[in-house]
Structure formats: structure tokens, C-alpha cells
Short mmCIF file of C-alpha atoms in Angstrom, two decimals:
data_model
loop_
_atom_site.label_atom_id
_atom_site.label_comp_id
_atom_site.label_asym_id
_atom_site.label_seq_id
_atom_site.Cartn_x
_atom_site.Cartn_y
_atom_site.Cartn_z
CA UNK A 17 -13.00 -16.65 -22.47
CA UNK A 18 -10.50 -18.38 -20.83
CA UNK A 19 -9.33 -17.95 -16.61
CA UNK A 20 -6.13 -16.37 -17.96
CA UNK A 21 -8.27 -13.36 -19.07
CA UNK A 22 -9.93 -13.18 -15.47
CA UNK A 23 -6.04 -12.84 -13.94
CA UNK A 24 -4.94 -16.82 -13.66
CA UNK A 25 -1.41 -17.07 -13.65
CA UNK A 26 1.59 -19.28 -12.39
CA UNK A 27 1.02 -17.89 -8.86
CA UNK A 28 -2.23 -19.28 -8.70
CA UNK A 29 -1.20 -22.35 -10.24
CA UNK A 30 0.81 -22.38 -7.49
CA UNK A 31 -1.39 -22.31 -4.75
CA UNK A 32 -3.89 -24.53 -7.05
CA UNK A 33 -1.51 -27.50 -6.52
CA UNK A 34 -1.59 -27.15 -2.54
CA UNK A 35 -5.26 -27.04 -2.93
CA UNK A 36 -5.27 -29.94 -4.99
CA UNK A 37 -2.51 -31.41 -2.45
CA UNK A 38 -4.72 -31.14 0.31
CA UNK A 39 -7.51 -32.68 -1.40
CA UNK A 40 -7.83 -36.31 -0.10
CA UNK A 41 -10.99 -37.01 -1.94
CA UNK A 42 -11.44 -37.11 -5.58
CA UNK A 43 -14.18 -34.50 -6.22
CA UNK A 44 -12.71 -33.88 -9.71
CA UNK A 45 -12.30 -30.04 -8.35
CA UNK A 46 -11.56 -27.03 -11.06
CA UNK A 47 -11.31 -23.35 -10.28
CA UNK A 48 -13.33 -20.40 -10.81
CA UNK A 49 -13.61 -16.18 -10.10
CA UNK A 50 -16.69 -15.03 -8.60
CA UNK A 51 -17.46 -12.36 -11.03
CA UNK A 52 -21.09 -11.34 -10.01
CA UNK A 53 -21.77 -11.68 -6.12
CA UNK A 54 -25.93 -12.23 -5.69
CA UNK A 55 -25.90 -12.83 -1.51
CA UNK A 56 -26.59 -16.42 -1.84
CA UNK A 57 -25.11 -17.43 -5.13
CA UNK A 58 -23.16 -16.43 -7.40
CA UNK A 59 -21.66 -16.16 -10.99
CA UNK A 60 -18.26 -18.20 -11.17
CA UNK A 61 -16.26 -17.76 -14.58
CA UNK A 62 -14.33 -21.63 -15.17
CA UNK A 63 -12.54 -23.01 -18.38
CA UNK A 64 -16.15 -24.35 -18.83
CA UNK A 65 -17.82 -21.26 -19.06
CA UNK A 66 -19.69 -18.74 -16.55
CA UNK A 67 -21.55 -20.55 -14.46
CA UNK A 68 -23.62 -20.41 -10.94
CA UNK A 69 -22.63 -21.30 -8.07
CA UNK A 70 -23.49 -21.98 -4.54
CA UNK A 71 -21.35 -22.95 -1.19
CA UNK A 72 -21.28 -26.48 -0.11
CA UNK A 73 -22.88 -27.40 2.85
CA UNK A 74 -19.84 -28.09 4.98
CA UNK A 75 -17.93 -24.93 3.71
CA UNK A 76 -21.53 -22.55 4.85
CA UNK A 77 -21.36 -24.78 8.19
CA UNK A 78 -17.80 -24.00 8.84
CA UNK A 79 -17.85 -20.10 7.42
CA UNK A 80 -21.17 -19.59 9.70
CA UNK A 81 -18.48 -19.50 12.67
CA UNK A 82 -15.08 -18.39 11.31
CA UNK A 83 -16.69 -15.61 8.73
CA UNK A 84 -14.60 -14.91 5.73
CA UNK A 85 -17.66 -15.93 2.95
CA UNK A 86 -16.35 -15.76 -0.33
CA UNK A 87 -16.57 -12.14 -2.23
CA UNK A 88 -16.39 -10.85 -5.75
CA UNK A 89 -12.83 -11.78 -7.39
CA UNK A 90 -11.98 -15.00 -5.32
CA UNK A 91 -10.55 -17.44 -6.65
CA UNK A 92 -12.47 -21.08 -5.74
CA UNK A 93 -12.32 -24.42 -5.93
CA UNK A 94 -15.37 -26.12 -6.86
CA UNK A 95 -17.30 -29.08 -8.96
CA UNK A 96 -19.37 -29.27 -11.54
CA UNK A 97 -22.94 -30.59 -11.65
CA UNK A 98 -24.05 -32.85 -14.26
CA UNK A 99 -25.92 -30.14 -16.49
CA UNK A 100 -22.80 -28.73 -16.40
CA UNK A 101 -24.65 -24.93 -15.66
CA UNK A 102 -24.09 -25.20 -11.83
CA UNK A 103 -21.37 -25.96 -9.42
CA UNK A 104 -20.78 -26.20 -6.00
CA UNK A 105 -17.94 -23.78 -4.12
CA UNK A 106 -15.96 -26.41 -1.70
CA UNK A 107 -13.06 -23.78 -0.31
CA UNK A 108 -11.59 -20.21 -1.31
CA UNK A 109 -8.14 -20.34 -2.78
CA UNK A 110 -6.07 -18.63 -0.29
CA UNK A 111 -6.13 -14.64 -0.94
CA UNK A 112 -3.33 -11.98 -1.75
CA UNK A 113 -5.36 -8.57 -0.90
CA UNK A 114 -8.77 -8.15 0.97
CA UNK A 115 -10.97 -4.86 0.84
CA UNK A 116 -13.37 -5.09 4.17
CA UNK A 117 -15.64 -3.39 6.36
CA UNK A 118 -17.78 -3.47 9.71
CA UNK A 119 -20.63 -4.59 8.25
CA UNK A 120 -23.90 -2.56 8.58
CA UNK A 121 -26.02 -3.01 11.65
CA UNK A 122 -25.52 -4.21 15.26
CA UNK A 123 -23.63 -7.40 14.30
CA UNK A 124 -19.78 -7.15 14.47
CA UNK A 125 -18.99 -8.95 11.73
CA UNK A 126 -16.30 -8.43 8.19
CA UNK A 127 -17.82 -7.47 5.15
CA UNK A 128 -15.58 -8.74 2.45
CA UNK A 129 -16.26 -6.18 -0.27
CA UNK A 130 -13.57 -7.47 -2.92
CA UNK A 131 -11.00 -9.67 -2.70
CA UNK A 132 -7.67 -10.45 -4.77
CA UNK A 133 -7.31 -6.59 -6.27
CA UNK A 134 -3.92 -5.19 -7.37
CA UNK A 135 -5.12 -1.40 -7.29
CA UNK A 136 -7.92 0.00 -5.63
CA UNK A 137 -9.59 3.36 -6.78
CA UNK A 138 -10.75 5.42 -4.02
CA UNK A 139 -13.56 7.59 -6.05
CA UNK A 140 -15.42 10.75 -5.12
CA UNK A 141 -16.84 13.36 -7.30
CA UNK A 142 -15.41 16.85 -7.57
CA UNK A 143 -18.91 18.18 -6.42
CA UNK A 144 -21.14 18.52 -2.91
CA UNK A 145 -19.58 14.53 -2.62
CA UNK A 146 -15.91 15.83 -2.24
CA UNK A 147 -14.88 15.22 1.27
CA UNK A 148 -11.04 15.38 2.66
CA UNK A 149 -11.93 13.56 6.09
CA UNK A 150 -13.90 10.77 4.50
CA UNK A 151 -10.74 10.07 2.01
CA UNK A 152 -8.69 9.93 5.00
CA UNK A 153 -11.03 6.87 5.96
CA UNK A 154 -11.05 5.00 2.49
CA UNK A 155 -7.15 5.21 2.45
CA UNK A 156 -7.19 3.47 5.72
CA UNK A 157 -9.43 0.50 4.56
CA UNK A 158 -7.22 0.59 1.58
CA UNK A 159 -3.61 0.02 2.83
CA UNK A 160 -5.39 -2.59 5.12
CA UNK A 161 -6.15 -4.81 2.58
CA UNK A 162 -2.88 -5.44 1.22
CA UNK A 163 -4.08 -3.34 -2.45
CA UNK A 164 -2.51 0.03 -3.84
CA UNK A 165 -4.67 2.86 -2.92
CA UNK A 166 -5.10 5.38 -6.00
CA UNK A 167 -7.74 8.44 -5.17
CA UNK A 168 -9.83 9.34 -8.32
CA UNK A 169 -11.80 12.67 -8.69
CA UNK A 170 -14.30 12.39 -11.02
CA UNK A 171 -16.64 14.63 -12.79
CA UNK A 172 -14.14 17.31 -13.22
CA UNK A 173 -16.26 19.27 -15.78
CA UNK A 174 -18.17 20.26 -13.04
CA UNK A 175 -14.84 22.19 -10.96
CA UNK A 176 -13.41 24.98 -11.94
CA UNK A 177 -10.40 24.46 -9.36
CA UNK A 178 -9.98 20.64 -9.80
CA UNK A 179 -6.20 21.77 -9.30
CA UNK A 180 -6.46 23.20 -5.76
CA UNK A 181 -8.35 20.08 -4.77
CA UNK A 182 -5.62 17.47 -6.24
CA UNK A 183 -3.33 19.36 -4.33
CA UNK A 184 -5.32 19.21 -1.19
CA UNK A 185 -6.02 15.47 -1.61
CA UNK A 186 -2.20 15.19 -2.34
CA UNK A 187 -1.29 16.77 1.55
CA UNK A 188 -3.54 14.29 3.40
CA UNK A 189 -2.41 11.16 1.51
CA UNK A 190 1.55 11.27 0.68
CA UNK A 191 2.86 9.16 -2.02
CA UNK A 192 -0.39 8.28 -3.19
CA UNK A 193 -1.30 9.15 -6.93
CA UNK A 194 -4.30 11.47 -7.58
CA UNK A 195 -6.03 11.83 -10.86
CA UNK A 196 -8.96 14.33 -11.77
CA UNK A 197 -11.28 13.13 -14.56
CA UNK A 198 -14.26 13.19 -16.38
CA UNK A 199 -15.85 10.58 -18.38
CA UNK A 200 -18.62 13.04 -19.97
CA UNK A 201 -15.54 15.15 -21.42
CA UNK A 202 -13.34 12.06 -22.14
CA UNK A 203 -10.96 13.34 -19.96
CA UNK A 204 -7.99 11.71 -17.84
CA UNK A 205 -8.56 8.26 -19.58
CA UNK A 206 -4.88 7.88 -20.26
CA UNK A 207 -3.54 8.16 -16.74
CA UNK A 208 -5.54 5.30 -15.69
CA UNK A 209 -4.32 2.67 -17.69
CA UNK A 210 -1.05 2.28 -16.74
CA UNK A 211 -3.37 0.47 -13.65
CA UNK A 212 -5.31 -1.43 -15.57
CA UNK A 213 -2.62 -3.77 -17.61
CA UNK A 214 -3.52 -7.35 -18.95
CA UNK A 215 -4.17 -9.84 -15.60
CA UNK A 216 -4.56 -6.54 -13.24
CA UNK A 217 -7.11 -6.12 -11.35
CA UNK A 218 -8.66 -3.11 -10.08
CA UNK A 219 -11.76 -2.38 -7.70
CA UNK A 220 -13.99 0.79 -7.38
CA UNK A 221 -15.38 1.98 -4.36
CA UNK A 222 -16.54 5.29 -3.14
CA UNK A 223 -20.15 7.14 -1.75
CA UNK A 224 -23.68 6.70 -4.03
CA UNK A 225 -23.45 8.62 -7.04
CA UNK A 226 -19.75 9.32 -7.13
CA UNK A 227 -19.79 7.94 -10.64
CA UNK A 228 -18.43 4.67 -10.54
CA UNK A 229 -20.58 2.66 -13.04
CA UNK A 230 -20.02 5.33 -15.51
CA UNK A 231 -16.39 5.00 -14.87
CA UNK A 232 -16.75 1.14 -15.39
CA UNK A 233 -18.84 2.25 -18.86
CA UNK A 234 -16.52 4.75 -19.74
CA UNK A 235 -13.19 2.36 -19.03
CA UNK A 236 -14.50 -0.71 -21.24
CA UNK A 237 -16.08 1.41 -23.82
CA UNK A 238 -19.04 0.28 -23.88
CA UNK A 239 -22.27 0.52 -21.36
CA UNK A 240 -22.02 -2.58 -19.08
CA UNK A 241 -23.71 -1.01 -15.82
CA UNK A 242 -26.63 1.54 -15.38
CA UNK A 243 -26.54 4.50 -14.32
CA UNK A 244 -28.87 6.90 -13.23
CA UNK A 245 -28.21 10.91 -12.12
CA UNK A 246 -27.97 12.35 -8.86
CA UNK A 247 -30.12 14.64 -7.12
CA UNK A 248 -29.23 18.19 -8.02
CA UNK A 249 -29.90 19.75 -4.81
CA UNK A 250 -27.56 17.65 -2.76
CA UNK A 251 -25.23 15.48 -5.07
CA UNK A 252 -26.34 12.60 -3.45
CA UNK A 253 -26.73 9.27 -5.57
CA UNK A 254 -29.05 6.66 -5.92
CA UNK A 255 -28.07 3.29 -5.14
CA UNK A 256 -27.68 1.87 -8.73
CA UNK A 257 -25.09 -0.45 -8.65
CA UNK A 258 -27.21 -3.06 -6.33
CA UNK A 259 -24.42 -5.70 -6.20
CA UNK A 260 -20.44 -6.47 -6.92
CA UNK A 261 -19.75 -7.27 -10.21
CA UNK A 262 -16.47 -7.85 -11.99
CA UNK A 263 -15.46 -6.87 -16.04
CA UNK A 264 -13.14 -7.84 -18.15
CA UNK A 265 -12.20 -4.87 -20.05
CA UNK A 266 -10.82 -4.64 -23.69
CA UNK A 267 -7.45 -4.15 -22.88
CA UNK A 268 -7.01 -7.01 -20.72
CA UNK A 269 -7.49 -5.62 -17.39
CA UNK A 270 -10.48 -6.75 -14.78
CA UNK A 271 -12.46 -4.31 -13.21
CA UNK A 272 -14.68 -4.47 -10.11
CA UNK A 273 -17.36 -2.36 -9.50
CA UNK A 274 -19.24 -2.10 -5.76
CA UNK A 275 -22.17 -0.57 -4.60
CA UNK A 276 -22.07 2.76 -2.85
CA UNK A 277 -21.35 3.39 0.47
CA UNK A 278 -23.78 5.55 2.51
CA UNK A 279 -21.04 5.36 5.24
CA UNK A 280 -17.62 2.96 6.03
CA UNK A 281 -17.25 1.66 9.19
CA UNK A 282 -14.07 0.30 9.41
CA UNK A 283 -12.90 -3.40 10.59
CA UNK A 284 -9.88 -3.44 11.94
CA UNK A 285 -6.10 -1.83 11.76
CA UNK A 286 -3.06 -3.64 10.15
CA UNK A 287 -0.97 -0.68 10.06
CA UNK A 288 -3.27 1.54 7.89
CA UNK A 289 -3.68 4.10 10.08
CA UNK A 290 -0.34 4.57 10.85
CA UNK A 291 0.14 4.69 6.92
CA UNK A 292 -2.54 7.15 6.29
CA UNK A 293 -1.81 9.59 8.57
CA UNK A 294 2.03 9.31 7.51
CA UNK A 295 2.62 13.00 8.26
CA UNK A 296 0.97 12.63 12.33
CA UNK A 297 3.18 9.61 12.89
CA UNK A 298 6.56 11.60 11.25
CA UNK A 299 5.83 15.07 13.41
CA UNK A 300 5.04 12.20 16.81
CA UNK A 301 8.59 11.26 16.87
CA UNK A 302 9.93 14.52 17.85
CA UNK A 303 7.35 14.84 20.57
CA UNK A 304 8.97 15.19 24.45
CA UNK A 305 7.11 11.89 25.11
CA UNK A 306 7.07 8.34 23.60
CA UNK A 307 3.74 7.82 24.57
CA UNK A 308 2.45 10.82 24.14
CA UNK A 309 -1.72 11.46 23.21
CA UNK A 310 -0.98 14.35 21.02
CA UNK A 311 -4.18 16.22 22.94
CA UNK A 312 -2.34 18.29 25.86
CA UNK A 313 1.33 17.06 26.45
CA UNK A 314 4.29 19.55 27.04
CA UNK A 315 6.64 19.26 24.51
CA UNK A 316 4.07 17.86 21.57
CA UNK A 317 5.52 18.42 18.08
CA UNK A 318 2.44 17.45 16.84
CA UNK A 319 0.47 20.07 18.79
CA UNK A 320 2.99 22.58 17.45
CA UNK A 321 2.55 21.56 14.13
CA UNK A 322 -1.03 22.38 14.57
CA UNK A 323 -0.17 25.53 16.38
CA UNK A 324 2.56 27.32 13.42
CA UNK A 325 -0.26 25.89 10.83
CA UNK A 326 1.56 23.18 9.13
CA UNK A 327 -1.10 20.62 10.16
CA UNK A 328 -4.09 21.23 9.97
CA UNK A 329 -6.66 20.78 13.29
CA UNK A 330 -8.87 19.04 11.55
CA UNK A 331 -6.77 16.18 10.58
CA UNK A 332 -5.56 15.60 13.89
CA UNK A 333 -9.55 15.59 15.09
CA UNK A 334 -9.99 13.15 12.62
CA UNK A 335 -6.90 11.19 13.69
CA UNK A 336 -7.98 10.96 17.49
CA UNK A 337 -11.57 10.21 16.91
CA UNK A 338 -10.39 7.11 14.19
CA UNK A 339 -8.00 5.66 16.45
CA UNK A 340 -10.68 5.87 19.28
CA UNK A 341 -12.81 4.01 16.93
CA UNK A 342 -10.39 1.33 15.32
CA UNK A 343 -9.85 0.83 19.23
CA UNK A 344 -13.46 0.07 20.29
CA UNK A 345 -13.75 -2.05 17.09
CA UNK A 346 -10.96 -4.29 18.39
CA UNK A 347 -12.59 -4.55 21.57
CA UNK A 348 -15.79 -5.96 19.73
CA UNK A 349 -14.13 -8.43 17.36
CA UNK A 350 -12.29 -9.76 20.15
CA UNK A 351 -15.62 -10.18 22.05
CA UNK A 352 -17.32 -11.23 18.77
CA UNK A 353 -14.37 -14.25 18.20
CA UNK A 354 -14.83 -15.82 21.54
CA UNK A 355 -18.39 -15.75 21.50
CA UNK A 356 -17.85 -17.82 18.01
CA UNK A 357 -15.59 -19.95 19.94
CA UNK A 358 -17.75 -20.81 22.87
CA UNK A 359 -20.71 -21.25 20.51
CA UNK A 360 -18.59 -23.99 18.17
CA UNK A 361 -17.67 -25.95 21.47
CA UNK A 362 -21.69 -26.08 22.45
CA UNK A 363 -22.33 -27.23 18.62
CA UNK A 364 -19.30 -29.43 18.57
CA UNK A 365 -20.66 -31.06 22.79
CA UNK A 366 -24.09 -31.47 21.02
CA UNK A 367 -22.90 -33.49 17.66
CA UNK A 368 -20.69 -35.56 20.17
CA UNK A 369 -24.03 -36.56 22.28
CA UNK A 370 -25.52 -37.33 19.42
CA UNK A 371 -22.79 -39.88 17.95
CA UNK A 372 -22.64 -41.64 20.70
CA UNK A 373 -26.28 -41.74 21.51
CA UNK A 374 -26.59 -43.19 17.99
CA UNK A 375 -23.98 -45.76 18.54
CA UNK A 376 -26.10 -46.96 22.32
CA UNK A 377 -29.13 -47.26 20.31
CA UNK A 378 -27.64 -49.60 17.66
CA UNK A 379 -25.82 -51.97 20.90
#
């Protein structure tokens, strides 16, 4: 296969000739999508081939402070060993959309969970997995990241009012398309493609055992991930999909599939709160108040809203509490990214010491 069929086109040409540009040594450098992601290496599809691949030293030096660690559907720059079967990843050519999160644990720190994606389904199953108020959560982390969000209810067979929910997922995210479907019935197959065109590329994401592999299987035709059932008594899945993985499918288009997400902490806001809760920020300018908190103010439209029962209390709840969170987040990132900065100055004092104790010693 050729890079064309993994999405290269003249606007990465583009930004491959200010790479090369910028490139003062001759390391004979090609590029390359990271279509598996393996933690410490991964599979990089070139001109040559698919290869592995692993980060230079400098570039794991440099991203060991600044973050940002290449991610399933970059686009890199790298060179090729001598047995031709390995390369080494020297920079990430600069990105058009990025899906993160706050990465699990205590650590503030970006999970990159795709990057470069046109269209990015949302997925959750129309069974005990269907949540409202965790959609409202995945449509923030999707207009974030610079890809168009599309919600996906799968396993329709299994609902016998898939319509009431696409309506209800249609009132808490305006303008965005929602599509019931089932893969076991061959159902809804059609609707998707029109996102899934020749060079597009689209990324999966959603809770364990939502059904994304089989939508992957079910998309391409054929079976190119496992998947197992979930557990009847809860709907919860299993964690099959272990890492990120990305598919060229027969039609042209590129799909990613993730693991599952047992929770999303989000990273940060570039507007997608504002954008997800469209209809809050709408009812807030005809409040009394410019800065009003929506909780107790005279004069709140919002409150009203709540009040006649056009809004629903619920989605304001989940409003507050979100922007109350996106806020703390903020707080830590800030703290995290001078902590990296003070810690780069103490590396940066130490190499200095070094160099010129080296330079004494050979006086």
C-alpha cells in the first residue's frame, strides 16, 4: 500500500517541505502514520512498507518535559535502519485535530488518544451503556480536538424505542448527526459512509463493550479486531481492544479504533463546553446579569428555563459540576507546566556544569 491510502495528500506535502526545510542535517528523513500504538513502539506504515518504530533519543528527552508523545494516526518524520524493518521517529509532523484526555491516575498529564481524525464517532450501545450525561462529556472532548463529533447508537436490535432515544440524544447535542445501528442486523451501514470517503479518517471511542471492534469488523467487512460479549447482567464490557490501532478500509477510508473508557476525565476547554451545551449558553444571554452563575440569580433565564421545563435540571447539574471541573483541571496543568519548567532549568544548570567542568579538566 502506498501513504496516499493512509490519507497523504498535498496538505501534508505541504507541511513535509517545512519539515524537510527545517532539517539542517541530512538524515535522509521519510514519513510515516503510526497505525498500531504498543506504549513504547510502534507500527509506522512508509512507502517502504509497515514497519516499527521507536522515538529518538533527543525527541523522548525533549517530549519527557513538553508532553505531546506521538499517538495513533500521526504523521512522522523518521529514518530507516539498515535492515530496512526498523526506523527511528525524529519529530511529529505538525497536527490538524487532537482527541485527548487527563490521563488516568494522580499525574496531570494529556493523553493523546488519536490524532489527525476528520470525524470522530462518539459510540454507546442502546442498552444498560446508554447514558445522556456521559455523551454530554464525549461531545466536549470532541469539539476540543478540532474533529466533527458524530454520536453512534449501536446495537439497536436490542431497543425497541431506538427512536425516542435519537431524539433525546438529538436535544442535548444540536446540530450534531445521530445514527442508530446494528451490525448483527446489518443495519444503518449506509448512513455512515458518507464519513468514511477515500483519505478520511475517522476514530471510535466510547465505554468497554459499546461495540466498537465489531463496528470496525462490520465497516471493513471482514474480522480485523476481536471481540468478545458483555456481561449480561450489567452490559458492561471487557476490555478487548488492548491498544489503538488504525484500518484501512475497502472503500478507501481509515479507521481508528481505541480501547474503552472505564471513565473520561477531561483535559482542558477550547471552547467545547461552550459548544456542547449550545442551548445553556443561548438561554444565558437573556439572563438579568452578564455574569451571572445560573444557580440563584434574580432574573436567570436559564433558571426559568429549568423552571417552565424546557431544560431539563439535569443538564444544567451536569453543566455546573463540568465547568467546576474543566476549572480545577486548568488550575493543575498550569501548576503541572511550571513545575516542567523549573525542572528543565535544573536539568539544563546541571548539563551546563558539566560542559564546562569537562572543558577545566581538558586545560
Amino acid at each position: 500500500m502506498s501513504i496516499e491510502q493512509y490519507g497523504w495528500n498535498q496538505s501534508w506535502s505541504s507541511k513535509w517541505s517545512q519539515i524537510e526545510s527545517n532539517n539542517n542535517e541530512d538524515k535522509g528523513l521519510v514519513p510515516g502514520r503510526i497505525v498500531g500504538d504498543f506504549g513504547s513502539k510502534f507500527r509506522v506504515m512508509t512507502e517502504a512498507g509497515e514497519i516499527w518504530g521507536e522515538l529518538a533519543g533527543k525527541l523522548r528527552f525533549e517530549l519527557s518535559h513538553s508532553g505531546g508523545y506521538p499517538a495513533i494516526g500521526d504523521w512522522v518524520a523518521l529514518t530507516l535502519l539498515d535492515a530496512g524493518d526498523h526506523a527511528i521517529v525524529h519529530c511529529v509532523v505538525p497536527r490538524h485535530s487532537v482527541i485527548s484526555r487527563q490521563a488516568a491516575g494522580n499525574v496531570t498529564a494529556e493523553q493523546i488518544i488519536a490524532a489527525n481524525v476528520d470525524t470522530l464517532f462518539l459510540v454507546s450501545a442502546l442498552n444498560d451503556d446508554y447514558n445522556v450525561r456521559r455523551m454530554e462529556r464525549y461531545l466536549i472532548m470532541a469539539w476540543n480536538s478540532g474533529a466533527s463529533p458524530v454520536i453512534l447508537l449501536t446495537k439497536a436490535d436490542l431497543c425497541l424505542d431506538s427512536e425516542r432515544k435519537i431524539a433525546e440524544m438529538e436535544r442535548v447535542a444540536p446540530g450534531v448527526a445521530v445514527h442508530a445501528v446494528s451490525a448483527l442486523e446489518d443495519n444503518g451501514r449506509d448512513s455512515l459512509m458518507p464519513y468514511i470517503g477515500k483519505g478520511q479518517t475517522v476514530a471510535l471511542t466510547g465505554s468497554s463493550g459499546c461495540g466498537k471492534s465489531t463496528l470496525v469488523n462490520w465497516l471493513c467487512g471482514k474480522p480485523v479486531q476481536r471481540t468478545q460479549d458483555v456481561r449480561e447482567g450489567d452490559s458492561r464490557g471487557r476490555h478487548t481492544t488492548t491498544h489503538r490501532e488504525l484500518f484501512v478500509m475497502p472503500a478507501g477510508g481509515i479507521i481508528v479504533d481505541t480501547p474503552g473508557m472505564r471513565e473520561l476525565q477531561l483535559w482542558n476547554d477550547d471552547g467545547g463546553l461552550d459548544l456542547a451545551f449550545g442551548d445553556i449558553i443561548l438561554l444565558a444571554s437573556g439572563c438579568r446579569f452578564s455574569d451571572c452563575r445560573h444557580e440563584q440569580e434574580e432574573g436567570c433565564a436559564v433558571l426559568e428555563a429549568v423552571r417552565t421545563g424546557e431544560l431539563e435540571e439535569k443538564r444544567i447539574l451536569n453543566y455546573r459540576r463540568t465547568q467546576r471541573e474543566l476549572l480545577y483541571q486548568s488550575v493543575k496543568e498550569e501548576k503541572a507546566k511550571r513545575k516542567n519548567v523549573s525542572q528543565s532549568k535544573v536539568t539544563a544548570s546541571r548539563s551546563g556544569r558539566k560542559g564546562w567542568r569537562k572543558e577545566i579538566e581538558e586545560l
